[in-house]
Amino acid sequence: MALTTKDIALLAGVSQSTVSRSLNNSPLISQKTRERILKIAREQEFEFNANARGLSTNRADTIGIIYPDDYLEFGVNLYFGSLHTHLRQTLEKRDIDLIVAFSKNRWTGADNVKRLVVRRKVDGLILVRSLVDPETLEFLRRTGIPFVFLHFHQDSPNTEGIDQVYADHVKGGFLGTDHLIRLGHQKIVCISVDEAEEFAQRRRGYRTALEKHGIPYDETLMLYGDRSFQSGYRIVKQHCDLISKATALFAHTDVMALGALDALREMNLRVPEDIALVGYDDIELTTFFHPHLTTVHQPREEIAVLACERLLELAGSKRIKRGKEIKIQPSLVVRESCGARA
Amino acid sequence: MALTTKDIALLAGVSQSTVSRSLNNSPLISQKTRERILKIAREQEFEFNANARGLSTNRADTIGIIYPDDYLEFGVNLYFGSLHTHLRQTLEKRDIDLIVAFSKNRWTGADNVKRLVVRRKVDGLILVRSLVDPETLEFLRRTGIPFVFLHFHQDSPNTEGIDQVYADHVKGGFLGTDHLIRLGHQKIVCISVDEAEEFAQRRRGYRTALEKHGIPYDETLMLYGDRSFQSGYRIVKQHCDLISKATALFAHTDVMALGALDALREMNLRVPEDIALVGYDDIELTTFFHPHLTTVHQPREEIAVLACERLLELAGSKRIKRGKEIKIQPSLVVRESCGARA
DNA sequence: ATGATAGATGCAACCGCATGCATGGAGATG
DNA sequence: CATCTCCATGCATGCGGTTGCATCTATCAT
């Protein structure tokens, strides 16, 4: 059915190896022959059989991306969806395919990781916000497959020597808080998330900003949601007393901020006049709402591109020293909800 | 590095073919041997080398999905994102991997289609809302690779014999319009999209509903956006005279409906009191806004599951007759924006 | 007891490509 | 003109599976 190098060889009157070498730009082949064969291959719309190629080279020209299960939830994927888009575009440019998988076990991703790697379906892995258990980590190291952790910084003894591309969430938490304080706010309620490390880092940034301005940290102002729009809404409703006494609200995801906005509106609290609001992520959705959300921008395109580049660099040569950590700086996008414009 | 069947054979003291047969449940192997080998393979965490396997079986245990380029746009992917999620889940259950690609050429997808197929990286393709040019279609037919068109019905001479899973957009257009008419509306402005077939079908449904109730079709009430939130907003603003004289608005995507909602709010038109609003798609986002959007629900999970099942059915046996068309019925979800509750 | 039979297993070829090594021919050198 | 290089190409093997066919060993009927 599909053409093989042998077929091309027959058409060109050369051997199969010559075809293979020509198409792979081997320096052994003379310019003339190469061009002739390239021409024929193009005419015949020849494509290598990826399986055969992979079998002999032990490559797949494909990388895998492992998302945590909750990527599937609406709201969460408002953030990751755009990250994914950028990853995909970057890879497409390089003629590399992308296999998408989810870790059934939210924290390990062990299942799909092993499967994809051992079956040689991928040359490398991008692990998105996956806390990998020591066993899987050991497995990855043993196989020597390149992998890059994406999205937040993991800093434990056994993540030593691991490549990471991550946004500086401490900085982001600081930026949002510092901005509010500079606008005169002293009592800033936080809506954070309890379960994932990146939020702990954002909280750390929040505290750092308070300290800088000599504002004591008040634990009662720290509330916890689950990332969802609904939880943002619910928390504001549940703590309406607390919140009506506060002058600012810093939600650690935009989606929760939008939920909070909804609740504030129902409570007849005007944003930003009665209470200022700052979100985190800068998802595209923010400008669909009023007032437009001031938020901490995560440079998703940059994160995606750098992660791909690093992964391909690792995949390209075994000599490269592992363990590069690329930290991306978030920035504050001032829109309407913080009141800075007024 | 990774174990091969030969290694397992050595461990079990049998030949490599016996291992292969055991692991593939060949009836040739005795129960006892099979179990012994399965046990060893499990213990060793053996996995087949996908390339070698693919090379001899000509399978990939992977399917490809081709999205149109505009999937990448925010707003569009609010709809497709959820479709994708369901597809992914369905495939995961069957241990089939998914390669994601986009068609650079919005209407054909020729590039990635050919590449993935000829390289044998996929066993089948799901083509999402891709109008395929005759050449690519001919290519697909020639290779015999299974493929399923997803999302909207294509009914031209050369789509004869093609498998399709699609929602009945005519019905959806009818449902939204009919509902508004029953609520007493006579002058219903539509915000549709010009470029894609599915929207023409929705418009057809709109007209059918008008006819049913003996309302003459008024072309000036038909406006065109580009799917985006911004276009929904813009169109309402541009046609504020027209719209303030109308009593209802039927936007052919939820995202445009939400943009329109934003504009209506700015024009101080209350929804649904001053003007009723109905959307289309039933994306998760609709309940983030007020009033909650009445909309035409597209059963994306059902669409995704049926498409996968059909594709796997086709991939499973070459005997199956091609050309099954599975039509999914949309339904109306009545919320607040149409005023039916009041 | 013996040949027939069927079930279980092994052997070997093949899938399409990459690549080390052998080979052949053209040009350089003496 | 013979010999030596070196460059271009071909040959043959291996990657790790699948599978047709041969082989072997019980089991059974005669």
mmCIF file of N, CA, C and O in Angstrom, chain B residues 72-128:
data_model
loop_
_atom_site.group_PDB
_atom_site.id
_atom_site.type_symbol
_atom_site.label_atom_id
_atom_site.label_comp_id
_atom_site.label_asym_id
_atom_site.label_seq_id
_atom_site.Cartn_x
_atom_site.Cartn_y
_atom_site.Cartn_z
ATOM 1 N N LEU B 72 -7.829 26.514 18.142
ATOM 2 C CA LEU B 72 -6.852 27.152 19.003
ATOM 3 C C LEU B 72 -7.336 28.479 19.565
ATOM 4 O O LEU B 72 -6.801 28.972 20.546
ATOM 5 N N GLU B 73 -8.331 29.027 18.926
ATOM 6 C CA GLU B 73 -8.827 30.309 19.423
ATOM 7 C C GLU B 73 -9.634 30.120 20.689
ATOM 8 O O GLU B 73 -10.467 29.222 20.785
ATOM 9 N N PHE B 74 -9.396 30.992 21.592
ATOM 10 C CA PHE B 74 -10.194 30.929 22.804
ATOM 11 C C PHE B 74 -11.641 31.256 22.444
ATOM 12 O O PHE B 74 -11.912 32.129 21.650
ATOM 13 N N GLY B 75 -12.545 30.537 23.016
ATOM 14 C CA GLY B 75 -13.955 30.723 22.677
ATOM 15 C C GLY B 75 -14.373 29.503 21.881
ATOM 16 O O GLY B 75 -15.257 28.760 22.276
ATOM 17 N N VAL B 76 -13.704 29.281 20.782
ATOM 18 C CA VAL B 76 -13.974 28.089 20.007
ATOM 19 C C VAL B 76 -13.637 26.849 20.846
ATOM 20 O O VAL B 76 -14.391 25.886 20.905
ATOM 21 N N ASN B 77 -12.521 26.910 21.537
ATOM 22 C CA ASN B 77 -12.137 25.741 22.308
ATOM 23 C C ASN B 77 -12.940 25.592 23.597
ATOM 24 O O ASN B 77 -12.858 24.575 24.260
ATOM 25 N N LEU B 78 -13.721 26.579 23.926
ATOM 26 C CA LEU B 78 -14.636 26.371 25.049
ATOM 27 C C LEU B 78 -15.615 25.270 24.681
ATOM 28 O O LEU B 78 -16.094 24.535 25.533
ATOM 29 N N TYR B 79 -15.933 25.212 23.413
ATOM 30 C CA TYR B 79 -16.818 24.140 22.979
ATOM 31 C C TYR B 79 -16.051 22.849 22.734
ATOM 32 O O TYR B 79 -16.358 21.811 23.295
ATOM 33 N N PHE B 80 -15.019 22.925 21.934
ATOM 34 C CA PHE B 80 -14.316 21.702 21.563
ATOM 35 C C PHE B 80 -13.513 21.097 22.704
ATOM 36 O O PHE B 80 -13.279 19.899 22.724
ATOM 37 N N GLY B 81 -13.086 21.927 23.611
ATOM 38 C CA GLY B 81 -12.313 21.425 24.733
ATOM 39 C C GLY B 81 -13.042 20.317 25.459
ATOM 40 O O GLY B 81 -12.472 19.282 25.796
ATOM 41 N N SER B 82 -14.300 20.532 25.639
ATOM 42 C CA SER B 82 -15.053 19.540 26.377
ATOM 43 C C SER B 82 -15.304 18.302 25.524
ATOM 44 O O SER B 82 -15.334 17.167 26.009
ATOM 45 N N LEU B 83 -15.448 18.516 24.247
ATOM 46 C CA LEU B 83 -15.586 17.376 23.342
ATOM 47 C C LEU B 83 -14.318 16.525 23.397
ATOM 48 O O LEU B 83 -14.357 15.295 23.513
ATOM 49 N N HIS B 84 -13.222 17.201 23.369
ATOM 50 C CA HIS B 84 -11.930 16.536 23.410
ATOM 51 C C HIS B 84 -11.769 15.709 24.683
ATOM 52 O O HIS B 84 -11.296 14.572 24.653
ATOM 53 N N THR B 85 -12.143 16.308 25.768
ATOM 54 C CA THR B 85 -12.057 15.621 27.043
ATOM 55 C C THR B 85 -12.807 14.297 27.015
ATOM 56 O O THR B 85 -12.301 13.268 27.465
ATOM 57 N N HIS B 86 -13.971 14.321 26.459
ATOM 58 C CA HIS B 86 -14.762 13.098 26.419
ATOM 59 C C HIS B 86 -14.145 12.053 25.484
ATOM 60 O O HIS B 86 -14.132 10.865 25.782
ATOM 61 N N LEU B 87 -13.618 12.521 24.400
ATOM 62 C CA LEU B 87 -12.941 11.612 23.473
ATOM 63 C C LEU B 87 -11.783 10.915 24.179
ATOM 64 O O LEU B 87 -11.621 9.691 24.101
ATOM 65 N N ARG B 88 -11.015 11.740 24.850
ATOM 66 C CA ARG B 88 -9.830 11.229 25.513
ATOM 67 C C ARG B 88 -10.185 10.171 26.551
ATOM 68 O O ARG B 88 -9.541 9.135 26.667
ATOM 69 N N GLN B 89 -11.219 10.443 27.278
ATOM 70 C CA GLN B 89 -11.626 9.501 28.313
ATOM 71 C C GLN B 89 -12.094 8.183 27.726
ATOM 72 O O GLN B 89 -11.803 7.123 28.237
ATOM 73 N N THR B 90 -12.822 8.292 26.641
ATOM 74 C CA THR B 90 -13.326 7.083 26.010
ATOM 75 C C THR B 90 -12.176 6.204 25.523
ATOM 76 O O THR B 90 -12.174 4.984 25.713
ATOM 77 N N LEU B 91 -11.193 6.840 24.921
ATOM 78 C CA LEU B 91 -10.083 6.081 24.371
ATOM 79 C C LEU B 91 -9.205 5.494 25.470
ATOM 80 O O LEU B 91 -8.701 4.378 25.348
ATOM 81 N N GLU B 92 -9.044 6.261 26.512
ATOM 82 C CA GLU B 92 -8.174 5.814 27.593
ATOM 83 C C GLU B 92 -8.664 4.478 28.143
ATOM 84 O O GLU B 92 -7.877 3.596 28.456
ATOM 85 N N LYS B 93 -9.942 4.361 28.246
ATOM 86 C CA LYS B 93 -10.528 3.123 28.754
ATOM 87 C C LYS B 93 -10.105 1.931 27.909
ATOM 88 O O LYS B 93 -10.094 0.808 28.376
ATOM 89 N N ARG B 94 -9.818 2.173 26.655
ATOM 90 C CA ARG B 94 -9.503 1.052 25.775
ATOM 91 C C ARG B 94 -8.019 0.952 25.490
ATOM 92 O O ARG B 94 -7.615 0.292 24.538
ATOM 93 N N ASP B 95 -7.241 1.665 26.250
ATOM 94 C CA ASP B 95 -5.802 1.547 26.104
ATOM 95 C C ASP B 95 -5.329 1.993 24.728
ATOM 96 O O ASP B 95 -4.413 1.423 24.159
ATOM 97 N N ILE B 96 -5.997 2.992 24.212
ATOM 98 C CA ILE B 96 -5.613 3.499 22.898
ATOM 99 C C ILE B 96 -5.102 4.914 23.080
ATOM 100 O O ILE B 96 -5.694 5.704 23.803
ATOM 101 N N ASP B 97 -3.997 5.204 22.447
ATOM 102 C CA ASP B 97 -3.431 6.526 22.585
ATOM 103 C C ASP B 97 -4.018 7.472 21.564
ATOM 104 O O ASP B 97 -4.594 7.061 20.559
ATOM 105 N N LEU B 98 -3.824 8.722 21.833
ATOM 106 C CA LEU B 98 -4.418 9.746 20.992
ATOM 107 C C LEU B 98 -3.369 10.757 20.584
ATOM 108 O O LEU B 98 -2.699 11.341 21.428
ATOM 109 N N ILE B 99 -3.234 10.935 19.300
ATOM 110 C CA ILE B 99 -2.344 11.979 18.795
ATOM 111 C C ILE B 99 -3.207 13.129 18.307
ATOM 112 O O ILE B 99 -4.170 12.923 17.580
ATOM 113 N N VAL B 100 -2.838 14.294 18.726
ATOM 114 C CA VAL B 100 -3.633 15.471 18.393
ATOM 115 C C VAL B 100 -2.939 16.276 17.315
ATOM 116 O O VAL B 100 -1.743 16.519 17.404
ATOM 117 N N ALA B 101 -3.662 16.661 16.329
ATOM 118 C CA ALA B 101 -3.061 17.500 15.298
ATOM 119 C C ALA B 101 -4.071 18.534 14.839
ATOM 120 O O ALA B 101 -5.274 18.395 15.055
ATOM 121 N N PHE B 102 -3.550 19.538 14.195
ATOM 122 C CA PHE B 102 -4.423 20.563 13.665
ATOM 123 C C PHE B 102 -4.226 20.630 12.171
ATOM 124 O O PHE B 102 -3.161 20.326 11.659
ATOM 125 N N SER B 103 -5.266 21.021 11.500
ATOM 126 C CA SER B 103 -5.095 21.196 10.071
ATOM 127 C C SER B 103 -4.687 22.637 9.859
ATOM 128 O O SER B 103 -5.382 23.554 10.259
ATOM 129 N N LYS B 104 -3.545 22.795 9.243
ATOM 130 C CA LYS B 104 -3.091 24.152 8.981
ATOM 131 C C LYS B 104 -4.037 24.802 8.007
ATOM 132 O O LYS B 104 -4.418 25.936 8.151
ATOM 133 N N ASN B 105 -4.406 24.016 7.035
ATOM 134 C CA ASN B 105 -5.427 24.497 6.135
ATOM 135 C C ASN B 105 -6.761 24.173 6.766
ATOM 136 O O ASN B 105 -7.175 23.031 6.872
ATOM 137 N N ARG B 106 -7.393 25.204 7.176
ATOM 138 C CA ARG B 106 -8.631 25.074 7.911
ATOM 139 C C ARG B 106 -9.638 24.127 7.275
ATOM 140 O O ARG B 106 -10.383 23.443 7.941
ATOM 141 N N TRP B 107 -9.690 24.107 6.003
ATOM 142 C CA TRP B 107 -10.759 23.356 5.355
ATOM 143 C C TRP B 107 -10.362 21.967 4.919
ATOM 144 O O TRP B 107 -11.191 21.168 4.543
ATOM 145 N N THR B 108 -9.117 21.695 4.905
ATOM 146 C CA THR B 108 -8.766 20.390 4.358
ATOM 147 C C THR B 108 -8.094 19.499 5.384
ATOM 148 O O THR B 108 -8.439 18.343 5.546
ATOM 149 N N GLY B 109 -7.134 20.040 6.086
ATOM 150 C CA GLY B 109 -6.404 19.191 7.013
ATOM 151 C C GLY B 109 -5.502 18.228 6.265
ATOM 152 O O GLY B 109 -5.047 17.228 6.793
ATOM 153 N N ALA B 110 -5.246 18.530 5.025
ATOM 154 C CA ALA B 110 -4.524 17.603 4.165
ATOM 155 C C ALA B 110 -3.179 17.204 4.760
ATOM 156 O O ALA B 110 -2.841 16.033 4.863
ATOM 157 N N ASP B 111 -2.436 18.195 5.150
ATOM 158 C CA ASP B 111 -1.090 17.965 5.631
ATOM 159 C C ASP B 111 -0.973 16.888 6.696
ATOM 160 O O ASP B 111 -0.384 15.833 6.499
ATOM 161 N N ASN B 112 -1.549 17.149 7.833
ATOM 162 C CA ASN B 112 -1.417 16.211 8.939
ATOM 163 C C ASN B 112 -2.121 14.894 8.668
ATOM 164 O O ASN B 112 -1.696 13.856 9.148
ATOM 165 N N VAL B 113 -3.167 14.949 7.956
ATOM 166 C CA VAL B 113 -3.870 13.712 7.631
ATOM 167 C C VAL B 113 -2.908 12.755 6.941
ATOM 168 O O VAL B 113 -2.685 11.635 7.385
ATOM 169 N N LYS B 114 -2.296 13.233 5.894
ATOM 170 C CA LYS B 114 -1.419 12.358 5.126
ATOM 171 C C LYS B 114 -0.227 11.878 5.940
ATOM 172 O O LYS B 114 0.130 10.705 5.922
ATOM 173 N N ARG B 115 0.351 12.805 6.643
ATOM 174 C CA ARG B 115 1.538 12.471 7.405
ATOM 175 C C ARG B 115 1.262 11.345 8.405
ATOM 176 O O ARG B 115 1.959 10.338 8.448
ATOM 177 N N LEU B 116 0.225 11.546 9.182
ATOM 178 C CA LEU B 116 -0.079 10.566 10.222
ATOM 179 C C LEU B 116 -0.449 9.216 9.631
ATOM 180 O O LEU B 116 -0.073 8.171 10.144
ATOM 181 N N VAL B 117 -1.170 9.250 8.555
ATOM 182 C CA VAL B 117 -1.632 8.000 7.979
ATOM 183 C C VAL B 117 -0.488 7.257 7.302
ATOM 184 O O VAL B 117 -0.255 6.073 7.557
ATOM 185 N N VAL B 118 0.247 7.960 6.471
ATOM 186 C CA VAL B 118 1.276 7.287 5.694
ATOM 187 C C VAL B 118 2.399 6.774 6.587
ATOM 188 O O VAL B 118 2.962 5.721 6.358
ATOM 189 N N ARG B 119 2.656 7.500 7.625
ATOM 190 C CA ARG B 119 3.697 7.026 8.528
ATOM 191 C C ARG B 119 3.216 5.908 9.435
ATOM 192 O O ARG B 119 3.954 5.444 10.297
ATOM 193 N N ARG B 120 1.981 5.597 9.313
ATOM 194 C CA ARG B 120 1.397 4.509 10.107
ATOM 195 C C ARG B 120 1.411 4.837 11.588
ATOM 196 O O ARG B 120 1.624 3.968 12.421
ATOM 197 N N LYS B 121 1.263 6.057 11.895
ATOM 198 C CA LYS B 121 1.256 6.415 13.302
ATOM 199 C C LYS B 121 -0.126 6.251 13.904
ATOM 200 O O LYS B 121 -0.278 6.252 15.108
ATOM 201 N N VAL B 122 -1.110 6.170 13.069
ATOM 202 C CA VAL B 122 -2.473 6.038 13.584
ATOM 203 C C VAL B 122 -3.238 4.942 12.854
ATOM 204 O O VAL B 122 -2.967 4.633 11.703
ATOM 205 N N ASP B 123 -4.189 4.385 13.564
ATOM 206 C CA ASP B 123 -5.042 3.349 12.976
ATOM 207 C C ASP B 123 -6.331 3.922 12.423
ATOM 208 O O ASP B 123 -7.090 3.228 11.746
ATOM 209 N N GLY B 124 -6.562 5.158 12.781
ATOM 210 C CA GLY B 124 -7.804 5.751 12.328
ATOM 211 C C GLY B 124 -7.794 7.227 12.652
ATOM 212 O O GLY B 124 -6.941 7.703 13.391
ATOM 213 N N LEU B 125 -8.730 7.932 12.074
ATOM 214 C CA LEU B 125 -8.748 9.381 12.271
ATOM 215 C C LEU B 125 -10.139 9.862 12.633
ATOM 216 O O LEU B 125 -11.138 9.385 12.107
ATOM 217 N N ILE B 126 -10.137 10.816 13.524
ATOM 218 C CA ILE B 126 -11.367 11.549 13.772
ATOM 219 C C ILE B 126 -11.148 12.943 13.226
ATOM 220 O O ILE B 126 -10.198 13.626 13.590
ATOM 221 N N LEU B 127 -12.001 13.321 12.327
ATOM 222 C CA LEU B 127 -11.856 14.622 11.675
ATOM 223 C C LEU B 127 -12.945 15.531 12.195
ATOM 224 O O LEU B 127 -14.128 15.317 11.941
ATOM 225 N N VAL B 128 -12.527 16.520 12.950
ATOM 226 C CA VAL B 128 -13.507 17.380 13.583
ATOM 227 C C VAL B 128 -13.820 18.567 12.694
ATOM 228 O O VAL B 128 -12.941 19.382 12.407
#
